[in-house]
Coordinates of C-alpha atoms and ligand atoms in Angstrom, one line a residue:
X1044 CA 119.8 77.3 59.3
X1045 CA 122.0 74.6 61.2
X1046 CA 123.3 75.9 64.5
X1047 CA 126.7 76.9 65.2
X1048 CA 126.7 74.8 68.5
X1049 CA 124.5 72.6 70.8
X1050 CA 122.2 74.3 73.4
X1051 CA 124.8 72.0 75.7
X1052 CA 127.9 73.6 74.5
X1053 CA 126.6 77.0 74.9
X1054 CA 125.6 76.0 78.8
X1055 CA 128.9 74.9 79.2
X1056 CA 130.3 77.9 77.8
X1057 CA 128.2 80.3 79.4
X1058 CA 128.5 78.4 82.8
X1059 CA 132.3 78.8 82.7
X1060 CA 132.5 82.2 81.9
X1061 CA 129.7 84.5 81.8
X1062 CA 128.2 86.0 85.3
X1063 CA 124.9 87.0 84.8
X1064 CA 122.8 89.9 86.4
X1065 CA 120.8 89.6 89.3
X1066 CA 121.7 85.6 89.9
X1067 CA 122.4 83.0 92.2
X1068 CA 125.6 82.1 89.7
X1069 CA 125.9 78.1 91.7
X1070 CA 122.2 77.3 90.7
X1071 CA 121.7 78.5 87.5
X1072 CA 124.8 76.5 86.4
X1073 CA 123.3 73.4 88.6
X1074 CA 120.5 73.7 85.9
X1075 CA 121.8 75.6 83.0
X1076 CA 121.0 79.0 81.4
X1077 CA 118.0 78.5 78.6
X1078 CA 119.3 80.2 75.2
X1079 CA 117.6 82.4 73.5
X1080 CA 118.3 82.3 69.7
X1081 CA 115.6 84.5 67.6
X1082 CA 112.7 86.5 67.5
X1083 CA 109.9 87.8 65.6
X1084 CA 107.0 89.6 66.9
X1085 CA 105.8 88.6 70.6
X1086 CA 107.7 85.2 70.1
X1087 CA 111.1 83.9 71.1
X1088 CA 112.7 81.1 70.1
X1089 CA 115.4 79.3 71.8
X1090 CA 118.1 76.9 70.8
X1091 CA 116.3 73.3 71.6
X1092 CA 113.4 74.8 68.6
X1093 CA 110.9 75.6 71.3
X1094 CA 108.4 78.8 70.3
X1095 CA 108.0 81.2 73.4
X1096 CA 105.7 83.7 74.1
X1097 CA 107.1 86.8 75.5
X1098 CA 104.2 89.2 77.8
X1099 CA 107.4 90.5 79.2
X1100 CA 108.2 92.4 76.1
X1101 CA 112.0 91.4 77.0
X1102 CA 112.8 93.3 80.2
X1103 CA 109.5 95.2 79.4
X1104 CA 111.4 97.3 76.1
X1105 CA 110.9 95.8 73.2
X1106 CA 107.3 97.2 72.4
X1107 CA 107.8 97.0 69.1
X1108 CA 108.1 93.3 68.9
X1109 CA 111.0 91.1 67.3
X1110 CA 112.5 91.0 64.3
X1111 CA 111.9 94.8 62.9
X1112 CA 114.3 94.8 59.8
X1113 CA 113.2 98.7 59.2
X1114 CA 115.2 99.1 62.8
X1115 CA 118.1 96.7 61.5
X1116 CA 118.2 99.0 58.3
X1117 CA 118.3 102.4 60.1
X1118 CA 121.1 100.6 62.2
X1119 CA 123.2 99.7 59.6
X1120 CA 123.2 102.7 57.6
X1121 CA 124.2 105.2 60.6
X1122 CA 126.8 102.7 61.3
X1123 CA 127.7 103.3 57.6
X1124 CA 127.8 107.1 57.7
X1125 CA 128.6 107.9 60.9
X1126 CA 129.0 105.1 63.6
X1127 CA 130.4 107.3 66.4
X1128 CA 131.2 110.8 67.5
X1129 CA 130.9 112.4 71.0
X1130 CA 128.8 115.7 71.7
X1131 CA 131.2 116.5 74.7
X1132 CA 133.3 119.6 73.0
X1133 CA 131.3 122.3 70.5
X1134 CA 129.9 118.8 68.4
X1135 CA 126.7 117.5 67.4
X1136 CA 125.7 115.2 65.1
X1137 CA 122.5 114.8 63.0
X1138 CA 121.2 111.9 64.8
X1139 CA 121.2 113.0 68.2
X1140 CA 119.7 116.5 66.8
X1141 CA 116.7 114.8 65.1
X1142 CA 115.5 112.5 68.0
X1143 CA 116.0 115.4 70.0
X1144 CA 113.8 117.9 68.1
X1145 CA 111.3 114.4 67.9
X1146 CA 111.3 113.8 71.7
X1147 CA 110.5 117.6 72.3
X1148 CA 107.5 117.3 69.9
X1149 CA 106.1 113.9 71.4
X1150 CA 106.7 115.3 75.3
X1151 CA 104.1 117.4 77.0
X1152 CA 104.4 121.0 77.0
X1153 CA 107.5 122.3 79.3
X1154 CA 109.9 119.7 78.1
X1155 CA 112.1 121.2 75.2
X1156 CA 115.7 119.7 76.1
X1157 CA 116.9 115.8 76.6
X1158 CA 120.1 114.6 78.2
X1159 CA 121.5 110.9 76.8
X1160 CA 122.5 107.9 78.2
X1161 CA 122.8 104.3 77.7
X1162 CA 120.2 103.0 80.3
X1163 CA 118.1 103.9 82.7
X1164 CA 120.1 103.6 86.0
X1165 CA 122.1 106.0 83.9
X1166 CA 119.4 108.0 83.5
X1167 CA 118.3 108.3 87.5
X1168 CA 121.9 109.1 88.2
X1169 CA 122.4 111.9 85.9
X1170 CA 119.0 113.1 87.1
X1171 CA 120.7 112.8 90.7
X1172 CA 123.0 115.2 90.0
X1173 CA 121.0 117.3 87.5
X1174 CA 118.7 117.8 90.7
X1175 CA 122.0 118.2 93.0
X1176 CA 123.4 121.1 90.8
X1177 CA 120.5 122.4 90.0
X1178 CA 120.3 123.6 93.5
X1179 CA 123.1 124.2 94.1
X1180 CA 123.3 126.9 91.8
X1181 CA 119.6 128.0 93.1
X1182 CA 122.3 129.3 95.8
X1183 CA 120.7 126.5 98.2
X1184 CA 123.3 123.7 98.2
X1185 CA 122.5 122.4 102.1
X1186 CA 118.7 121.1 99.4
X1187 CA 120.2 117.5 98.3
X1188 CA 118.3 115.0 99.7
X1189 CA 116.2 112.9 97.4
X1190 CA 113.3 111.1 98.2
X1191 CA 112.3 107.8 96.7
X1192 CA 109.9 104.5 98.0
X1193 CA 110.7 101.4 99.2
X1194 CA 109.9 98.6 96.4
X1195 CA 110.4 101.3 94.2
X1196 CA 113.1 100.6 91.5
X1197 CA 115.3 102.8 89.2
X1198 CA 117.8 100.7 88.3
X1199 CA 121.1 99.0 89.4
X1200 CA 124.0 101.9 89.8
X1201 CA 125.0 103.5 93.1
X1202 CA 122.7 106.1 92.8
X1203 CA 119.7 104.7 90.7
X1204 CA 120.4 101.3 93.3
X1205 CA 120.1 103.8 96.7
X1206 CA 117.3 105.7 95.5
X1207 CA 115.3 102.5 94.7
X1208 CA 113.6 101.0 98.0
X1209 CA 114.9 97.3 97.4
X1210 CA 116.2 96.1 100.8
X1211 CA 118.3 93.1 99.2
X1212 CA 120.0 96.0 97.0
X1213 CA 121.3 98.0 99.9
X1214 CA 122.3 95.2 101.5
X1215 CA 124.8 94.5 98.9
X1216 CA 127.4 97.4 98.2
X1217 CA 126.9 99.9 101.8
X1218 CA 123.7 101.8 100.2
X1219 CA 122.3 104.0 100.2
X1220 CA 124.5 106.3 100.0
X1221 CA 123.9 109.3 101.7
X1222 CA 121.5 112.1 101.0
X1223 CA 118.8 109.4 100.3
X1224 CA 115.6 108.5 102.3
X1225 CA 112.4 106.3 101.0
X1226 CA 109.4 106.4 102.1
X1227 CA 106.5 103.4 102.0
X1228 CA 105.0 102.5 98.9
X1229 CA 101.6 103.1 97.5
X1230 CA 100.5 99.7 97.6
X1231 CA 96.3 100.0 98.4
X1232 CA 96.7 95.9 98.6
X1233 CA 98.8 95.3 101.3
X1234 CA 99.2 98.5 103.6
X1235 CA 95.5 99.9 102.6
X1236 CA 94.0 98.3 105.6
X1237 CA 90.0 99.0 105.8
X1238 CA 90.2 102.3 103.7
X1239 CA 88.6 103.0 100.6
X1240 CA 91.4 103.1 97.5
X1241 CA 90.9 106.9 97.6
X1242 CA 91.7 107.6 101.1
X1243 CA 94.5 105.5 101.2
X1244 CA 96.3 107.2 98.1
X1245 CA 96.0 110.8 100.2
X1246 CA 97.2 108.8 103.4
X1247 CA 100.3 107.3 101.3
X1248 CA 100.8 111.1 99.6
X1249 CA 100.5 112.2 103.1
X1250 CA 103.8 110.2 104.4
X1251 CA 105.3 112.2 101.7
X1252 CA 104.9 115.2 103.7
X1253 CA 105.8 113.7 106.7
X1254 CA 109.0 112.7 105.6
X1255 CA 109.7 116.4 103.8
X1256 CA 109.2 117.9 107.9
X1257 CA 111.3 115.5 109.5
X1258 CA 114.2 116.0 107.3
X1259 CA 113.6 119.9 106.6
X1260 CA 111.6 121.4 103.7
X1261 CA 114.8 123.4 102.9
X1262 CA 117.3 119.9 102.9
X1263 CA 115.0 118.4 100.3
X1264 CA 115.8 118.2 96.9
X1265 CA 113.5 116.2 94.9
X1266 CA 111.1 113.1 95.4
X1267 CA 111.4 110.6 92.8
X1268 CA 108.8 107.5 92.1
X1269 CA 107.6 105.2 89.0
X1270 CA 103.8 106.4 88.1
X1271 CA 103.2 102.5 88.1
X1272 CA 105.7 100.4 90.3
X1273 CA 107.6 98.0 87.7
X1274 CA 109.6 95.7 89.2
X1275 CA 108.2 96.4 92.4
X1276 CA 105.3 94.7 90.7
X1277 CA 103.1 96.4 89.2
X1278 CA 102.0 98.5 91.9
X1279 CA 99.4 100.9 90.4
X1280 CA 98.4 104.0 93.2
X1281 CA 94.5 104.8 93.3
X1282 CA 93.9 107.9 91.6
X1283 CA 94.1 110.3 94.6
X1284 CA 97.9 109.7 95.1
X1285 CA 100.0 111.5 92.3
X1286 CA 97.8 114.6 92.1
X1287 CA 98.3 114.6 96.3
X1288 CA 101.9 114.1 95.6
X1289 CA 102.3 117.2 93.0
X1290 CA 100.4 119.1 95.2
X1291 CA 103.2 118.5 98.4
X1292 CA 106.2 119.1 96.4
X1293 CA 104.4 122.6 95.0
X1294 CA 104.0 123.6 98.6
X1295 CA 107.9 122.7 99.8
X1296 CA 109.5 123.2 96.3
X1297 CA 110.8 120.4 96.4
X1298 CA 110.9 119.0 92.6
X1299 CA 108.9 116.0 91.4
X1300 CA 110.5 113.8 89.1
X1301 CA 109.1 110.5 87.3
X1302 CA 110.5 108.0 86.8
X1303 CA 109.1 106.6 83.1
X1304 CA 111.9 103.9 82.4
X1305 CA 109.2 101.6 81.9
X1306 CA 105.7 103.5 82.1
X1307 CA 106.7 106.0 79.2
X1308 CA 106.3 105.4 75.3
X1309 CA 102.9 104.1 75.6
X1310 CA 103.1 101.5 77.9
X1311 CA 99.7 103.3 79.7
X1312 CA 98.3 104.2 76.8
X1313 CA 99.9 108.0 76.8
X1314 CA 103.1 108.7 75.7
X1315 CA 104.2 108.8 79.6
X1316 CA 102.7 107.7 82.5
X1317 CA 102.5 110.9 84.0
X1318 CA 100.0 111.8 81.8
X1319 CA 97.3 108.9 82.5
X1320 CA 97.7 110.0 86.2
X1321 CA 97.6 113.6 85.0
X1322 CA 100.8 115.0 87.2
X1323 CA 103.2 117.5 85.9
X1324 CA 107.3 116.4 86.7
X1325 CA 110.0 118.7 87.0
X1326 CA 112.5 116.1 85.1
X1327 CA 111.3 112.3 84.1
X1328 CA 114.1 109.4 83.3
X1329 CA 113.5 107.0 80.3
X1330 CA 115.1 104.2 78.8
X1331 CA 113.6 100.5 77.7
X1332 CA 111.2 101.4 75.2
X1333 CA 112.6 104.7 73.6
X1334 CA 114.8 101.9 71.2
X1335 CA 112.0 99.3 72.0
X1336 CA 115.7 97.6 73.6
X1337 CA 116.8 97.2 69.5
X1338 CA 120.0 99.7 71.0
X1339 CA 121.1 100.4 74.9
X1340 CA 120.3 104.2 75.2
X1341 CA 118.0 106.4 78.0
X1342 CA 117.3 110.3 78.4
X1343 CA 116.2 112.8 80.4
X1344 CA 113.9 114.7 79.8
X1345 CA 114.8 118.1 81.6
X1346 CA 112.0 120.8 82.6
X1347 CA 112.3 124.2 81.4
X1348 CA 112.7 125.0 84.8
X1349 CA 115.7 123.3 85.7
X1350 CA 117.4 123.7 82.1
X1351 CA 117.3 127.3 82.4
X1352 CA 118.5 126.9 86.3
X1353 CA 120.9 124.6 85.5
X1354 CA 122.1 126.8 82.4
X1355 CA 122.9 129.6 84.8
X1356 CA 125.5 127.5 86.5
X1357 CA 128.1 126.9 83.8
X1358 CA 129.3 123.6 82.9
X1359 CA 127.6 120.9 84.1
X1360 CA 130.3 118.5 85.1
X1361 CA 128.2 115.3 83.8
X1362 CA 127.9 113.2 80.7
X1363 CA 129.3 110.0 79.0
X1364 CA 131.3 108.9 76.2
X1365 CA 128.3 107.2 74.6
X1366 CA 125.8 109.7 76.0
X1367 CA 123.5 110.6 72.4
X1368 CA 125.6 107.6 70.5
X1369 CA 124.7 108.2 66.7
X1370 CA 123.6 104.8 66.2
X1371 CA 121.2 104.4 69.3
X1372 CA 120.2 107.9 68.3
X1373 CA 119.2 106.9 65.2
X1374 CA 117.5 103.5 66.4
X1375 CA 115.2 105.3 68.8
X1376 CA 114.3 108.6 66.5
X1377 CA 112.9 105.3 64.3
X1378 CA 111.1 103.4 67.2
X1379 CA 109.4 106.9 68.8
X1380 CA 108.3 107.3 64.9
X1381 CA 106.9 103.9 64.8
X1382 CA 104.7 104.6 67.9
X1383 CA 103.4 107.7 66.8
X1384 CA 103.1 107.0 62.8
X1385 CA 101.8 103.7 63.2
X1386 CA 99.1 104.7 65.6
X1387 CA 100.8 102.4 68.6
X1388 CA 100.2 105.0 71.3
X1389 CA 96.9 105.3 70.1
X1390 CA 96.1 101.7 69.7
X1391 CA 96.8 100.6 73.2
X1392 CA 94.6 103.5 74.7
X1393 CA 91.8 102.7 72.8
X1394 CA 91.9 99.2 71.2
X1395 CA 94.3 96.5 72.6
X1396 CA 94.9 98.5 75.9
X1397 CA 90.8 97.7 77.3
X1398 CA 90.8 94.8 75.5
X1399 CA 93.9 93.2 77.3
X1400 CA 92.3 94.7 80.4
X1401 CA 89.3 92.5 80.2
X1402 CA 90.6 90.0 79.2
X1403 CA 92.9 90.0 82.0
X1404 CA 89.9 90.3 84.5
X1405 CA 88.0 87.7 83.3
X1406 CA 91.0 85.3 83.0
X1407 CA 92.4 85.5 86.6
X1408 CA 89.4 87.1 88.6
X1409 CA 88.1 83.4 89.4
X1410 CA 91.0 81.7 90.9
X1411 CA 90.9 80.9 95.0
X1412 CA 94.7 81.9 95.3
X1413 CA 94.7 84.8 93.1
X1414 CA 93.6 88.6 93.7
X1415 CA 94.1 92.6 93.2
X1416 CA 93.8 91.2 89.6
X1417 CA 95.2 94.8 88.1
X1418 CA 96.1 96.7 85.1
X1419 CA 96.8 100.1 82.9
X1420 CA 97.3 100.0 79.0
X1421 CA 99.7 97.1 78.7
X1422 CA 100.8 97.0 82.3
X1423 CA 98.7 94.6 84.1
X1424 CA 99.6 92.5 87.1
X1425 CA 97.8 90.0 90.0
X1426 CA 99.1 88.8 93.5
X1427 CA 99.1 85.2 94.6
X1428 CA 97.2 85.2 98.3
X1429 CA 97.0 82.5 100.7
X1430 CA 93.5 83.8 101.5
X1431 CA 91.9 86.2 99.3
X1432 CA 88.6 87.0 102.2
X1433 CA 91.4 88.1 104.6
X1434 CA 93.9 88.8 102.5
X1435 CA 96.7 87.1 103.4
X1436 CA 99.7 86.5 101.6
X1437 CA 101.6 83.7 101.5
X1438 CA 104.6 83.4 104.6
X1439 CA 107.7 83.5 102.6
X1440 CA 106.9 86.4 100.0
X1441 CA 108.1 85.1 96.7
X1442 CA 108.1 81.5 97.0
X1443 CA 104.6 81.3 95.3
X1444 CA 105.6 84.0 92.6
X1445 CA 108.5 82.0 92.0
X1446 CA 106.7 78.4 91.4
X1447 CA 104.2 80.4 89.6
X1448 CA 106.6 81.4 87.2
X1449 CA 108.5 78.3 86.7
X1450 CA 105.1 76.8 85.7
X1451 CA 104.4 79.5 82.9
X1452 CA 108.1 79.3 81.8
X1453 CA 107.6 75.1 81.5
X1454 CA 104.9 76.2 78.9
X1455 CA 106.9 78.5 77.4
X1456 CA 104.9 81.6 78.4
X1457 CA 107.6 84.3 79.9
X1458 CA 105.5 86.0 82.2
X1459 CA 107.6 87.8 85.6
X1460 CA 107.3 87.0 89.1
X1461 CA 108.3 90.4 91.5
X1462 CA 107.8 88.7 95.2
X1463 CA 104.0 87.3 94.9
X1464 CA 103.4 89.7 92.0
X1465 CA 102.8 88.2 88.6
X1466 CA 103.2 90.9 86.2
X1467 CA 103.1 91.1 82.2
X1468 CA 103.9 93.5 79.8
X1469 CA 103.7 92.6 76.5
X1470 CA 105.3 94.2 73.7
X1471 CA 102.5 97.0 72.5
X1472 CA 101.9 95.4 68.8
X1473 CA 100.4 92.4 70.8
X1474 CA 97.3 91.6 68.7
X1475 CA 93.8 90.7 70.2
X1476 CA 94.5 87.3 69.0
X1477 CA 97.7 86.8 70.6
X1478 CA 95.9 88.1 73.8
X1479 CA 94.0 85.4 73.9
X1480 CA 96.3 82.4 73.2
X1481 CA 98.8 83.9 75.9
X1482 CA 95.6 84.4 78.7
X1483 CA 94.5 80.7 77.5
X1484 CA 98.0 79.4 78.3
X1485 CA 98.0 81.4 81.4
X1486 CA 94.9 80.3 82.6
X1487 CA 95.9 76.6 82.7
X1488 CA 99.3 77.4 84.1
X1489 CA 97.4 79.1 87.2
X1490 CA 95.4 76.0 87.5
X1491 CA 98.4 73.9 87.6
X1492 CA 99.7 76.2 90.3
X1493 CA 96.8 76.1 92.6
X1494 CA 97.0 72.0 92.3
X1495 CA 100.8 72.3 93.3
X1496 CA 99.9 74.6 96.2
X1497 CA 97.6 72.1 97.5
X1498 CA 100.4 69.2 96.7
X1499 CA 103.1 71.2 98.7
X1500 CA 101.1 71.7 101.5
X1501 CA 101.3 75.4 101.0
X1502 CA 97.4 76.0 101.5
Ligands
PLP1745 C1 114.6 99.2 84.4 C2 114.5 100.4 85.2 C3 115.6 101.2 85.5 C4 117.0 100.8 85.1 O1 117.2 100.8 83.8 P1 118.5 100.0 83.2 O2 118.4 100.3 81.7 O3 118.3 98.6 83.6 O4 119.7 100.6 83.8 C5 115.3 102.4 86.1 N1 114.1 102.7 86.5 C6 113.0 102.0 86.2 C7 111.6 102.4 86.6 C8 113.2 100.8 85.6 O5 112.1 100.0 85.3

């Protein structure tokens, strides 16, 4: 099929009048945005005809690969019979019942009611005052401060942004806002020191309590994290930590919620990532891949415990006009049966999962500059070190990541570079085959960057 316009054109166009997330607008129009035209399965195409492989799954949603016309169909036929109504005033619709009554059957046991959005910063924001409210009408309204991590991440909002521990966030916009503290991150690589990964998860759950005593058990609201780190890059806790942080909450009350925007709908290899570290949430946010990204919609999945507390307070004052949007409703009651019908779940616990873990190992494990080669299901990650025997990073976290990545986007491999982290996470119908083409790619692109550290002088 001919193109409607040049790849040119488009730059031009998009230079002129589109800002773009998260972007340095003057140098991405210095070099021009790279357009993105099709997909089908793991691959991308984009408008110059080159074929790229995507281990990013997207912005790690689109598990289900490329391309699904089942998805397209389901679309098109709500859109047909009912493309919009609101559930704000006595309605419902059969859409947002179904994936409703679905969601309850694929969550763990406690989890019987969902609140919509359209994203996940959406999500962590109605959770924020879900959490709020629901002590409030626990009759303790001075219990509101949430606790989140630095280099954790839920998302872009006020809230979602303040909650998340990225310094160059706050920085923009006053946050956090108040009624928000963070804590350090569970990172064994960097902050673990001479301690064994088990220790160190109990000494990271352990600044938890801290924190809970020198803000007041009874100001504390909830503490919020990712099971695995996302954006943060792919920061995975040793076992110890979760269990050691369920554990602390139980003894202050203060709830524990998860964060599963990424980690949940088999991205571990469970259904949510809570359940590979085997913790028990109050509330967990999701987003990304409950559409596999084919429609913009997150939920929360609300506790028994706070549904019924929250219940006993009346209205809750929260909700939006696209909150449980028939269509995206739709799209994701077809993507969550996908995963479970098709055995997806399944598959990357027991097939593609190990096998991707291996491979991983074996691929990266060798290099000088690379280490804490890491992974869980389809969530792996490694850092780029300056000196792996003492392990140092590099001076200017993020300058290696980001050459790093330039190299694998050259030969069209999209893999992500958070800081030094580079992290992949491909959509979860990745075959063994494809696993291997994408890790033989890789593999020369590393090579190519340890050359061009040596070149630059960075080593
Ligand atoms: C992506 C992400 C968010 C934000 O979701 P958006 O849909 O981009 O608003 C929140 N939390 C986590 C853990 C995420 O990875």
């Amino acid at each position: 099929m001919a193109q409607e316009r040049s790849t040119q054109q488009w730059r031009d166009m998009d230079a002129a009048h589109h800002l773009h997330p998260f972007t340095d607008t003057d140098s991405l129009n210095r070099h021009g945005a790279r357009v993105i035209t099709h997909g089908e399965g793991i691959y991308l195409w984009d408008s110059d005809g080159n074929k790229i492989t995507d281990a990013m799954a997207g912005l790690w949603c689109v598990n289900l690969g490329y391309g699904r016309k089942d998805l397209a169909l389901v679309a098109q036929q709500q859109m047909e019979t009912l493309a919009y109504y609101n559930t704000f005033f006595k309605t419902t619709h059969p859409a947002v019942t179904e994936l409703s009554a679905l969601l309850s059957e694929i969550a763990p046991p406690g989890f019987s009611r969902m609140f919509y959005t359209n994203s996940g910063s959406e999500a962590v924001d109605t959770m924020i005052r879900m959490v709020r409210r629901y002590w409030d009408v626990q009759g303790q309204p001075q219990k509101k401060t949430l606790i989140g991590r630095w280099n954790g991440y839920h998302g872009s909002t006020i809230g979602g942004a303040s909650l998340g521990g990225m310094g160059y966030m706050h920085e923009q916009g006053d946050l956090p806002i108040p009624g928000i503290a963070h804590i350090e991150q569970p990172w064994w690589y960097g902050l673990g020191g001479d301690s064994s990964r088990e220790a160190f998860g109990l000494h990271a759950a352990g600044w938890l309590e801290q924190k809970i005593l020198e803000i007041g058990a009874d100001k504390v609201a909830a503490f919020v994290g990712e099971p695995i780190q996302g954006a943060g890059g792919v920061i995975i806790p040793p076992a110890s930590y979760w269990p050691e942080i369920e554990r602390i909450c139980r003894k202050y009350d203060v709830l524990l919620v998860a964060d599963e925007v990424i980690c949940g709908f088999g991205r571990t290899g469970e259904w949510f990532g809570h359940q590979h570290f085997g913790f028990h949430p109050d509330l967990f946010t999701t987003a990304k891949g409950l559409s596999s990204g084919y429609q913009p919609i997150g939920a929360v999945f609300v506790g028994d415990r706070v549904a019924e507390g929250l219940a006993r307070g009346g209205d809750f004052n929260h909700g939006f006009t696209y909150s449980g949007h028939p269509v995206a409703a739709a799209v994701a009651r077809a993507t969550v049966r996908a995963l479970r019908d098709d055995g997806i779940v399944d598959r990357v616990k027991n097939d593609v999962g190990p096998y991707m873990q291996e491979r991983w190992r074996e691929t990266f494990e060798g290099f000088d500059h690379v280490d804490d080669v890491r992974g869980v299901g389809l969530i792996q990650g490694f850092t780029l070190v300056r000196n792996r025997d003492t392990r140092e990073l590099f001076p200017d976290f993020g300058d290696a990541g980001t050459l790093c990545r330039d190299i694998f986007f050259g030969n069209n491999l999209i893999m992500r570079a958070c800081g030094d982290h580079m992290v992949a996470s491909p959509p979860l119908v990745v075959t063994r085959k494809e696993i291997d083409q994408m890790l033989g790619v890789a593999q020369r692109c590393v090579e190519e960057f340890e050359r061009e550290i040596v070149r630059r002088g960075m080593v």
